């Protein structure tokens, strides 16, 4: 019978240091298997067990991994750039190959999810998901209440009317815009359509995910709780159940 492999070996392969230092993580009680604190000598099956270190899902080879990046200005959202520019993948240290969920323009900053979970990525980017994406847009001039109302109600773009959006004026020339679609350069085009070109654009929320402490250029793994909230938001109910400790 397949007993699985020693936990410290799995953790070492997932990037938590040598087997010896992974044994220390285990003895310190920082590792859980399916929600229970692991002990030295435990064996795991990476396709069955949920392994967490300090409450964060460990990127074991067969498991799915989820990262949140604060994308800085000037970095392209692509897996590889023929022109050799810096890509978002250069900013995420993952032991397994991940890809960005949707895209931010090269000059847009802010939150971007990277994962190897194709199903979640597909559902998050599918137009029917209606996931809220919140942006802070610095624009030229100071939009009037009428311009803000147009942004809220929908503006005509060359690929059709935009759906209703939540738009509020934070301060002079600064708008908070929440959209539920994901068309190419949508926020920039919406603002231009009402006469206010965007000079800086930052994504501050993706559905339930926010993190004002993540500095530009840095990334972190999503916690199990955050992954569950995302799955909930796109209706991945079976998958949520499989992340629950038994
Ligand atoms: N809207 C834009 O205009 N650009 C982005 O990068 C994201 C949303």
CSV table of C-alpha atoms and ligand atoms in Angstrom, one decimal:
chain,number,residue,atom,x,y,z
A,1,UNK,CA,0.0,0.0,0.0
A,2,UNK,CA,1.2,3.5,-0.8
A,3,UNK,CA,1.9,5.2,2.5
A,4,UNK,CA,2.8,8.6,1.0
A,5,UNK,CA,6.1,10.3,1.6
A,6,UNK,CA,7.7,11.8,4.7
A,7,UNK,CA,6.3,15.3,5.4
A,8,UNK,CA,9.8,16.9,5.7
A,9,UNK,CA,10.7,15.6,2.2
A,10,UNK,CA,7.5,17.1,0.7
A,11,UNK,CA,8.1,20.5,2.5
A,12,UNK,CA,11.7,20.6,1.4
A,13,UNK,CA,10.6,20.1,-2.2
A,14,UNK,CA,8.0,22.8,-1.8
A,15,UNK,CA,10.8,25.3,-0.9
A,16,UNK,CA,10.8,25.4,2.9
A,17,UNK,CA,14.5,24.7,3.2
A,18,UNK,CA,16.5,21.5,3.9
A,19,UNK,CA,14.8,18.4,5.2
A,20,UNK,CA,16.4,19.1,8.6
A,21,UNK,CA,15.0,22.6,8.8
A,22,UNK,CA,11.6,21.3,7.7
A,23,UNK,CA,11.8,18.8,10.6
A,24,UNK,CA,12.2,21.8,12.9
A,25,UNK,CA,9.1,23.5,11.4
A,26,UNK,CA,7.2,20.3,12.1
A,27,UNK,CA,8.5,20.0,15.7
A,28,UNK,CA,7.6,23.7,16.3
A,29,UNK,CA,4.0,22.8,15.5
A,30,UNK,CA,3.9,25.2,12.5
A,31,UNK,CA,2.8,22.6,10.0
A,32,UNK,CA,-0.7,21.2,9.6
A,33,UNK,CA,-2.0,18.3,7.6
A,34,UNK,CA,-5.7,18.6,6.9
A,35,UNK,CA,-6.1,21.1,9.7
A,36,UNK,CA,-4.3,19.0,12.4
A,37,UNK,CA,-0.9,19.9,13.7
A,38,UNK,CA,1.6,17.6,12.1
A,39,UNK,CA,4.1,15.4,14.0
A,40,UNK,CA,7.5,14.2,13.0
A,41,UNK,CA,7.1,10.9,11.3
A,42,UNK,CA,3.9,11.8,9.5
A,43,UNK,CA,3.6,10.8,5.9
A,44,UNK,CA,1.5,12.6,3.3
A,45,UNK,CA,0.0,12.2,-0.1
A,46,UNK,CA,0.3,15.5,-1.9
A,47,UNK,CA,-2.7,14.8,-4.1
A,48,UNK,CA,-4.9,14.1,-1.0
A,49,UNK,CA,-3.7,16.0,2.0
A,50,UNK,CA,-3.9,19.8,2.5
A,51,UNK,CA,-0.5,20.9,4.0
A,52,UNK,CA,-0.1,24.3,5.5
A,53,UNK,CA,2.9,26.1,7.0
A,54,UNK,CA,2.0,28.9,9.4
A,55,UNK,CA,-1.6,28.7,8.1
A,56,UNK,CA,-0.7,29.1,4.5
A,57,UNK,CA,-1.1,26.4,1.9
A,58,UNK,CA,2.3,24.8,1.1
A,59,UNK,CA,3.0,24.7,-2.7
A,60,UNK,CA,3.6,21.0,-2.9
A,61,UNK,CA,4.2,19.7,-6.4
A,62,UNK,CA,0.8,18.4,-7.1
A,63,UNK,CA,-1.2,21.0,-5.2
A,64,UNK,CA,-2.5,24.3,-6.5
A,65,UNK,CA,-0.8,27.5,-5.5
A,66,UNK,CA,-2.2,31.0,-5.3
A,67,UNK,CA,-0.2,34.3,-5.1
A,68,UNK,CA,-1.2,37.9,-4.8
A,69,UNK,CA,1.2,40.4,-6.4
A,70,UNK,CA,1.2,44.1,-6.2
A,71,UNK,CA,2.2,44.8,-9.7
A,72,UNK,CA,4.3,47.9,-10.2
A,73,UNK,CA,4.2,50.3,-13.1
A,74,UNK,CA,6.2,49.2,-16.2
A,75,UNK,CA,5.9,45.4,-15.8
A,76,UNK,CA,4.1,43.4,-18.4
A,77,UNK,CA,1.4,40.8,-17.5
A,78,UNK,CA,2.5,38.0,-19.7
A,79,UNK,CA,4.3,34.7,-19.1
A,80,UNK,CA,7.1,35.6,-21.4
A,81,UNK,CA,7.8,38.8,-23.3
A,82,UNK,CA,9.4,38.6,-26.8
A,83,UNK,CA,10.9,42.1,-26.2
A,84,UNK,CA,12.6,40.9,-23.1
A,85,UNK,CA,10.8,43.3,-20.7
A,86,UNK,CA,10.3,42.5,-17.0
A,87,UNK,CA,7.2,40.3,-16.5
A,88,UNK,CA,5.0,39.7,-13.5
A,89,UNK,CA,6.5,36.2,-13.3
A,90,UNK,CA,9.8,37.7,-12.5
A,91,UNK,CA,8.2,39.0,-9.3
A,92,UNK,CA,6.8,35.8,-7.9
A,93,UNK,CA,9.0,33.1,-6.5
A,94,UNK,CA,7.0,29.9,-7.0
A,95,UNK,CA,8.4,26.4,-7.0
A,96,UNK,CA,5.8,25.5,-9.6
A,97,UNK,CA,4.8,27.3,-12.8
A,98,UNK,CA,2.0,29.8,-12.3
A,99,UNK,CA,0.3,32.2,-14.7
A,100,UNK,CA,-1.5,35.5,-14.2
A,101,UNK,CA,-5.3,35.6,-13.8
A,102,UNK,CA,-6.4,38.2,-16.4
A,103,UNK,CA,-4.2,41.1,-17.1
A,104,UNK,CA,-3.3,44.6,-16.0
A,105,UNK,CA,-1.9,47.0,-18.6
A,106,UNK,CA,1.8,47.7,-18.5
A,107,UNK,CA,1.2,51.0,-16.8
A,108,UNK,CA,-1.5,49.8,-14.4
A,109,UNK,CA,-0.4,49.0,-10.9
A,110,UNK,CA,-2.0,46.9,-8.1
A,111,UNK,CA,-3.3,43.6,-7.3
A,112,UNK,CA,-2.9,40.6,-9.6
A,113,UNK,CA,-3.5,36.9,-8.8
A,114,UNK,CA,-1.1,34.3,-10.1
A,115,UNK,CA,-1.9,30.6,-9.8
A,116,UNK,CA,-1.6,27.2,-11.5
A,117,UNK,CA,-5.4,26.6,-10.8
A,118,UNK,CA,-6.8,26.7,-14.3
A,119,UNK,CA,-10.4,26.3,-13.2
A,120,UNK,CA,-10.3,29.2,-10.7
A,121,UNK,CA,-8.5,31.4,-13.2
A,122,UNK,CA,-11.0,30.6,-15.9
A,123,UNK,CA,-14.0,31.3,-13.6
A,124,UNK,CA,-12.5,34.5,-12.3
A,125,UNK,CA,-11.9,35.9,-15.8
A,126,UNK,CA,-15.1,34.6,-17.3
A,127,UNK,CA,-17.5,37.5,-18.1
A,128,UNK,CA,-20.3,35.7,-16.3
A,129,UNK,CA,-18.4,35.6,-13.0
A,130,UNK,CA,-19.2,39.3,-12.5
A,131,UNK,CA,-16.3,39.5,-9.9
A,132,UNK,CA,-15.9,43.1,-8.7
A,133,UNK,CA,-12.6,44.8,-9.5
A,134,UNK,CA,-11.9,48.0,-7.7
A,135,UNK,CA,-9.6,50.7,-9.1
A,136,UNK,CA,-8.3,54.1,-8.0
A,137,UNK,CA,-8.0,56.2,-11.0
A,138,UNK,CA,-6.1,59.5,-11.1
A,139,UNK,CA,-7.6,61.5,-14.0
A,140,UNK,CA,-6.9,64.7,-15.8
A,141,UNK,CA,-9.2,67.5,-14.5
A,142,UNK,CA,-11.9,67.0,-11.9
A,143,UNK,CA,-14.9,65.0,-13.2
A,144,UNK,CA,-18.3,66.7,-12.7
A,145,UNK,CA,-21.2,64.9,-11.0
A,146,UNK,CA,-22.7,64.4,-14.6
A,147,UNK,CA,-19.5,62.7,-15.8
A,148,UNK,CA,-19.5,60.5,-12.7
A,149,UNK,CA,-23.2,59.6,-13.3
A,150,UNK,CA,-22.3,58.6,-16.9
A,151,UNK,CA,-19.5,56.4,-15.7
A,152,UNK,CA,-22.0,54.8,-13.2
A,153,UNK,CA,-24.8,54.2,-15.7
A,154,UNK,CA,-22.6,53.0,-18.6
A,155,UNK,CA,-20.7,54.7,-21.4
A,156,UNK,CA,-20.6,53.7,-25.1
A,157,UNK,CA,-17.2,52.3,-26.0
A,158,UNK,CA,-16.2,50.9,-29.4
A,159,UNK,CA,-17.0,47.4,-28.1
A,160,UNK,CA,-20.4,48.4,-26.7
A,161,UNK,CA,-22.0,49.9,-23.6
A,162,UNK,CA,-20.3,49.3,-20.3
A,163,UNK,CA,-22.4,47.7,-17.5
A,164,UNK,CA,-23.3,49.8,-14.5
A,165,UNK,CA,-20.3,50.5,-12.3
A,166,UNK,CA,-19.9,52.0,-8.8
A,167,UNK,CA,-18.0,55.2,-9.1
A,168,UNK,CA,-17.2,57.8,-6.4
A,169,UNK,CA,-15.0,60.9,-6.3
A,170,UNK,CA,-12.4,60.4,-3.6
A,171,UNK,CA,-10.9,63.8,-4.0
A,172,UNK,CA,-10.1,66.3,-6.8
A,173,UNK,CA,-9.2,64.2,-9.9
A,174,UNK,CA,-9.3,60.9,-8.0
A,175,UNK,CA,-12.0,58.3,-8.6
A,176,UNK,CA,-12.8,55.0,-7.0
A,177,UNK,CA,-14.3,52.8,-9.7
A,178,UNK,CA,-15.7,49.3,-9.3
A,179,UNK,CA,-16.4,47.3,-12.4
A,180,UNK,CA,-17.7,43.8,-12.9
A,181,UNK,CA,-16.5,43.3,-16.4
A,182,UNK,CA,-12.9,42.8,-17.7
A,183,UNK,CA,-12.6,44.3,-21.1
A,184,UNK,CA,-9.3,45.5,-22.5
A,185,UNK,CA,-8.2,48.8,-21.0
A,186,UNK,CA,-11.8,49.3,-19.8
A,187,UNK,CA,-11.3,51.8,-17.0
A,188,UNK,CA,-9.0,54.0,-19.1
A,189,UNK,CA,-11.4,53.9,-22.0
A,190,UNK,CA,-14.4,54.7,-19.8
A,191,UNK,CA,-12.7,57.7,-18.3
A,192,UNK,CA,-11.5,59.0,-21.7
A,193,UNK,CA,-15.1,58.6,-23.0
A,194,UNK,CA,-16.3,61.1,-20.4
A,195,UNK,CA,-13.4,63.5,-21.1
A,196,UNK,CA,-10.9,62.6,-18.4
A,197,UNK,CA,-7.8,60.6,-19.4
A,198,UNK,CA,-6.3,58.4,-16.7
A,199,UNK,CA,-2.9,59.4,-15.6
A,200,UNK,CA,-2.4,56.7,-13.0
A,201,UNK,CA,-4.4,53.5,-12.4
A,202,UNK,CA,-4.1,51.2,-9.4
A,203,UNK,CA,-6.2,48.0,-8.8
A,204,UNK,CA,-7.1,47.9,-5.1
A,205,UNK,CA,-9.5,44.9,-4.9
A,206,UNK,CA,-10.3,41.7,-6.7
A,207,UNK,CA,-13.6,40.3,-5.4
A,208,UNK,CA,-13.0,39.6,-1.7
A,209,UNK,CA,-9.2,40.2,-1.9
A,210,UNK,CA,-7.6,43.4,-0.7
A,211,UNK,CA,-4.2,44.1,0.8
A,212,UNK,CA,-3.1,47.7,1.4
A,213,UNK,CA,0.1,46.5,3.1
A,214,UNK,CA,1.6,44.6,0.1
A,215,UNK,CA,4.3,47.0,-1.3
A,216,UNK,CA,4.7,47.5,-5.1
A,217,UNK,CA,6.7,44.6,-6.6
A,218,UNK,CA,6.1,42.2,-3.7
A,219,UNK,CA,4.0,39.2,-3.6
A,220,UNK,CA,2.7,36.7,-1.1
A,221,UNK,CA,0.8,33.4,-1.0
A,222,UNK,CA,-3.0,33.7,-0.4
A,223,UNK,CA,-4.1,32.2,2.9
A,224,UNK,CA,-6.5,29.2,2.8
A,225,UNK,CA,-9.3,31.5,3.9
A,226,UNK,CA,-8.7,33.9,1.0
A,227,UNK,CA,-8.6,31.0,-1.5
A,228,UNK,CA,-11.9,29.8,-0.1
A,229,UNK,CA,-13.5,33.2,-0.3
A,230,UNK,CA,-12.4,33.5,-4.0
A,231,UNK,CA,-13.8,30.0,-4.7
A,232,UNK,CA,-17.0,31.0,-3.0
A,233,UNK,CA,-17.2,34.1,-5.1
A,234,UNK,CA,-17.0,32.1,-8.4
A,235,UNK,CA,-19.2,29.2,-7.2
A,236,UNK,CA,-16.5,26.5,-6.8
A,237,UNK,CA,-18.4,24.8,-4.0
A,238,UNK,CA,-17.0,21.3,-4.5
A,239,UNK,CA,-13.5,22.6,-4.4
A,240,UNK,CA,-14.2,24.6,-1.2
A,241,UNK,CA,-15.3,21.4,0.4
A,242,UNK,CA,-12.0,19.7,-0.6
A,243,UNK,CA,-10.0,22.4,1.2
A,244,UNK,CA,-11.8,21.9,4.5
A,245,UNK,CA,-9.9,20.1,7.2
A,246,UNK,CA,-11.7,16.9,7.9
B,1,LIG,N1,-8.7,48.8,-16.8
B,1,LIG,C1,-7.8,49.4,-17.5
B,1,LIG,O1,-8.0,50.4,-18.2
B,1,LIG,N2,-6.5,48.9,-17.4
B,1,LIG,C2,-6.2,47.8,-16.6
B,1,LIG,O2,-5.1,47.4,-16.5
B,1,LIG,C3,-7.3,47.3,-15.9
B,1,LIG,C4,-8.5,47.8,-16.0
